[in-house]
Amino acid sequence: MVPPPFALLQVAFDATINSVAFDSQTEILLVLLASGVLVLVENYLTPVDSRTSAAGLPPPPNVAAQNYHPALPMSMTTVKLPVDDVTYSLSSILWVRFRTESRQLVFAGKAGRQDQLVLCSVDNINAETQREQTAVVRQIDLFGVRRACEVQQIVPGDEAAMIKDIPLAVQTHSGALYTLDTSSEDLMVPTRVSDKFPPFSHLTVLDCQRIKEQNDVVDGDILVVGLDGSSARLYVNCHLLVSACSSFRFSALPSVLLFTTQGRESQLRIAPLSGLWRYALDSSLSNASSDTVKFESRSIERGALLVATPPSNHRASVVVQMPRGNLECMSPRLLVLALVIQQIRAREYVAALEICRRHRLDLNVLVDFNPQCFLQNFSQFLIQRFLSTKPAAVTSDRLCLFITNLHPVDVWGTKYGPLLEPFSAMNRADDFQQENDAVSIGEEKVNVVCREFMSVIQELSRDEEEVDTALLLPFVTSAVKQSPPRFDEALGKIQKLLHRNEGDTESCSHQSRTAATRAIKHLIMLTDVNTLYSEALGLYDLDL
């Protein structure tokens, strides 16, 4: 909530606002007014007046493309609680979730003097036809509620779409933690978590049932991470992890916990989920110090707070608020590497290459992570994708950059693999190793990749002159990058370009000579000029 004049948009209500809850998955927020009325605000980042500028605000990064409708303006729906023998008076909203497919709103709050948990739902919300709807209220036999959060289910990427249930975690003032399934139609009975916790000011509950290691002998599948704001202590389950913590967030992309520390040297630390799991469940590690958990850390300004870790398929960043109030976005290398690996797995080589270039990661990771898969798919998902989505100049520049950075060292096995393996989901480390061991091209990697590039480029540029022009420099780069350099292939390609349009118009001939001159200058930059001149003399072509 940012006050004017810095706020992007503002909405006025008829009464004082008592509580606000945001849905973490969609562009939805729920407002509780002092009059007891609830207002559902949809598309709160879209101006009501289409002529009003949204200050260039991009689509929310945590909203799927099918759920974001830029043409739909902000809309508000009044939600009223039923009036019967029992009077419901919500004191605050704890959690809200809006199901886009079924247009169902589910939210939890606490009511009455005893802070009883109340779960409410509204079906078939339609802001265009119904401006006011009544919620169905279900009282839960749980009192003294302090706060609630949704249980994050840690699953592999291909199983995420299969999750339909929405478990909720609730903590009471005494520190007890309960879980319940909000999607159940039966009588909801909260299930208590066995451990005893301090009253947290902020908590995150993770369900690791689907990814826990088979050889772990555990009593449960819930991992609770909570911050005691009064003592600045961060707990994992009931065990102290850090004694000077100011904020924390969980990032599901690489399955890591990010938190900021206080003190003389403030740091942003990144801890793997697998290490936290073992730390919390192994009694020998729990009794030891937190140094047994491996951290990746970077220095930050003293007093900085971790605000958000935006989930996205194209960004790996965290948002930190400085003591002055300004927000800064940073990209830890670990998160960037995890995003690159995710895109390589999905064969999004263009996006992976752009991220590696922007964040200065070794481009060889595109090949070394799974060489066999790359050699089989780079023609369609790298070269052809560049040709269809990028200008010819950009395509030529990016492919030349990739080829010139090729070297024999396996960067995944020697550099990035060991760095990312402890921070992957607990059952994925073996998958990384299996994919890396699928094929090994060793010291011949550069020659093999360059030969494949030349073969694909010749096939693609056989019929289309524009494609041939865009891929001319990548072809000659692939030829001279090999060991030994294939000067005959590179110069032969330029020679064919010079003599191809001899019978055409003067403009076509001029374009060909210009492209050939640019290719010669490119070769001079990559190789020794005397060697290149000697090889050109061997072709007995005076024009060349």
mmCIF file with all atom_site columns, C-alpha atoms in Angstrom, residues 202 204 247-251 256-259 306-309:
data_model
loop_
_atom_site.group_PDB
_atom_site.id
_atom_site.type_symbol
_atom_site.label_atom_id
_atom_site.label_alt_id
_atom_site.label_comp_id
_atom_site.label_asym_id
_atom_site.label_entity_id
_atom_site.label_seq_id
_atom_site.pdbx_PDB_ins_code
_atom_site.Cartn_x
_atom_site.Cartn_y
_atom_site.Cartn_z
_atom_site.occupancy
_atom_site.B_iso_or_equiv
_atom_site.pdbx_formal_charge
_atom_site.auth_seq_id
_atom_site.auth_comp_id
_atom_site.auth_asym_id
_atom_site.auth_atom_id
_atom_site.pdbx_PDB_model_num
ATOM 1  C CA . HIS A 1 202 ? 5.704  -14.179 9.456  1.00 0.00 ? 202 HIS A CA 1
ATOM 2  C CA . THR A 1 204 ? 5.840  -20.070 5.408  1.00 0.00 ? 204 THR A CA 1
ATOM 3  C CA . SER A 1 247 ? 13.091 -10.957 6.695  1.00 0.00 ? 247 SER A CA 1
ATOM 4  C CA . PHE A 1 248 ? 12.794 -14.097 4.580  1.00 0.00 ? 248 PHE A CA 1
ATOM 5  C CA . ARG A 1 249 ? 11.068 -15.450 1.482  1.00 0.00 ? 249 ARG A CA 1
ATOM 6  C CA . PHE A 1 250 ? 10.859 -18.852 -0.197 1.00 0.00 ? 250 PHE A CA 1
ATOM 7  C CA . SER A 1 251 ? 11.541 -19.241 -3.923 1.00 0.00 ? 251 SER A CA 1
ATOM 8  C CA . VAL A 1 256 ? 15.691 -22.233 -1.833 1.00 0.00 ? 256 VAL A CA 1
ATOM 9  C CA . LEU A 1 257 ? 15.060 -20.086 1.215  1.00 0.00 ? 257 LEU A CA 1
ATOM 10 C CA . LEU A 1 258 ? 16.247 -16.482 0.995  1.00 0.00 ? 258 LEU A CA 1
ATOM 11 C CA . PHE A 1 259 ? 16.668 -14.393 4.134  1.00 0.00 ? 259 PHE A CA 1
ATOM 12 C CA . LEU A 1 306 ? 13.566 -8.790  1.507  1.00 0.00 ? 306 LEU A CA 1
ATOM 13 C CA . VAL A 1 307 ? 10.194 -7.783  0.059  1.00 0.00 ? 307 VAL A CA 1
ATOM 14 C CA . ALA A 1 308 ? 9.420  -10.301 -2.688 1.00 0.00 ? 308 ALA A CA 1
ATOM 15 C CA . THR A 1 309 ? 10.779 -13.006 -4.943 1.00 0.00 ? 309 THR A CA 1
#
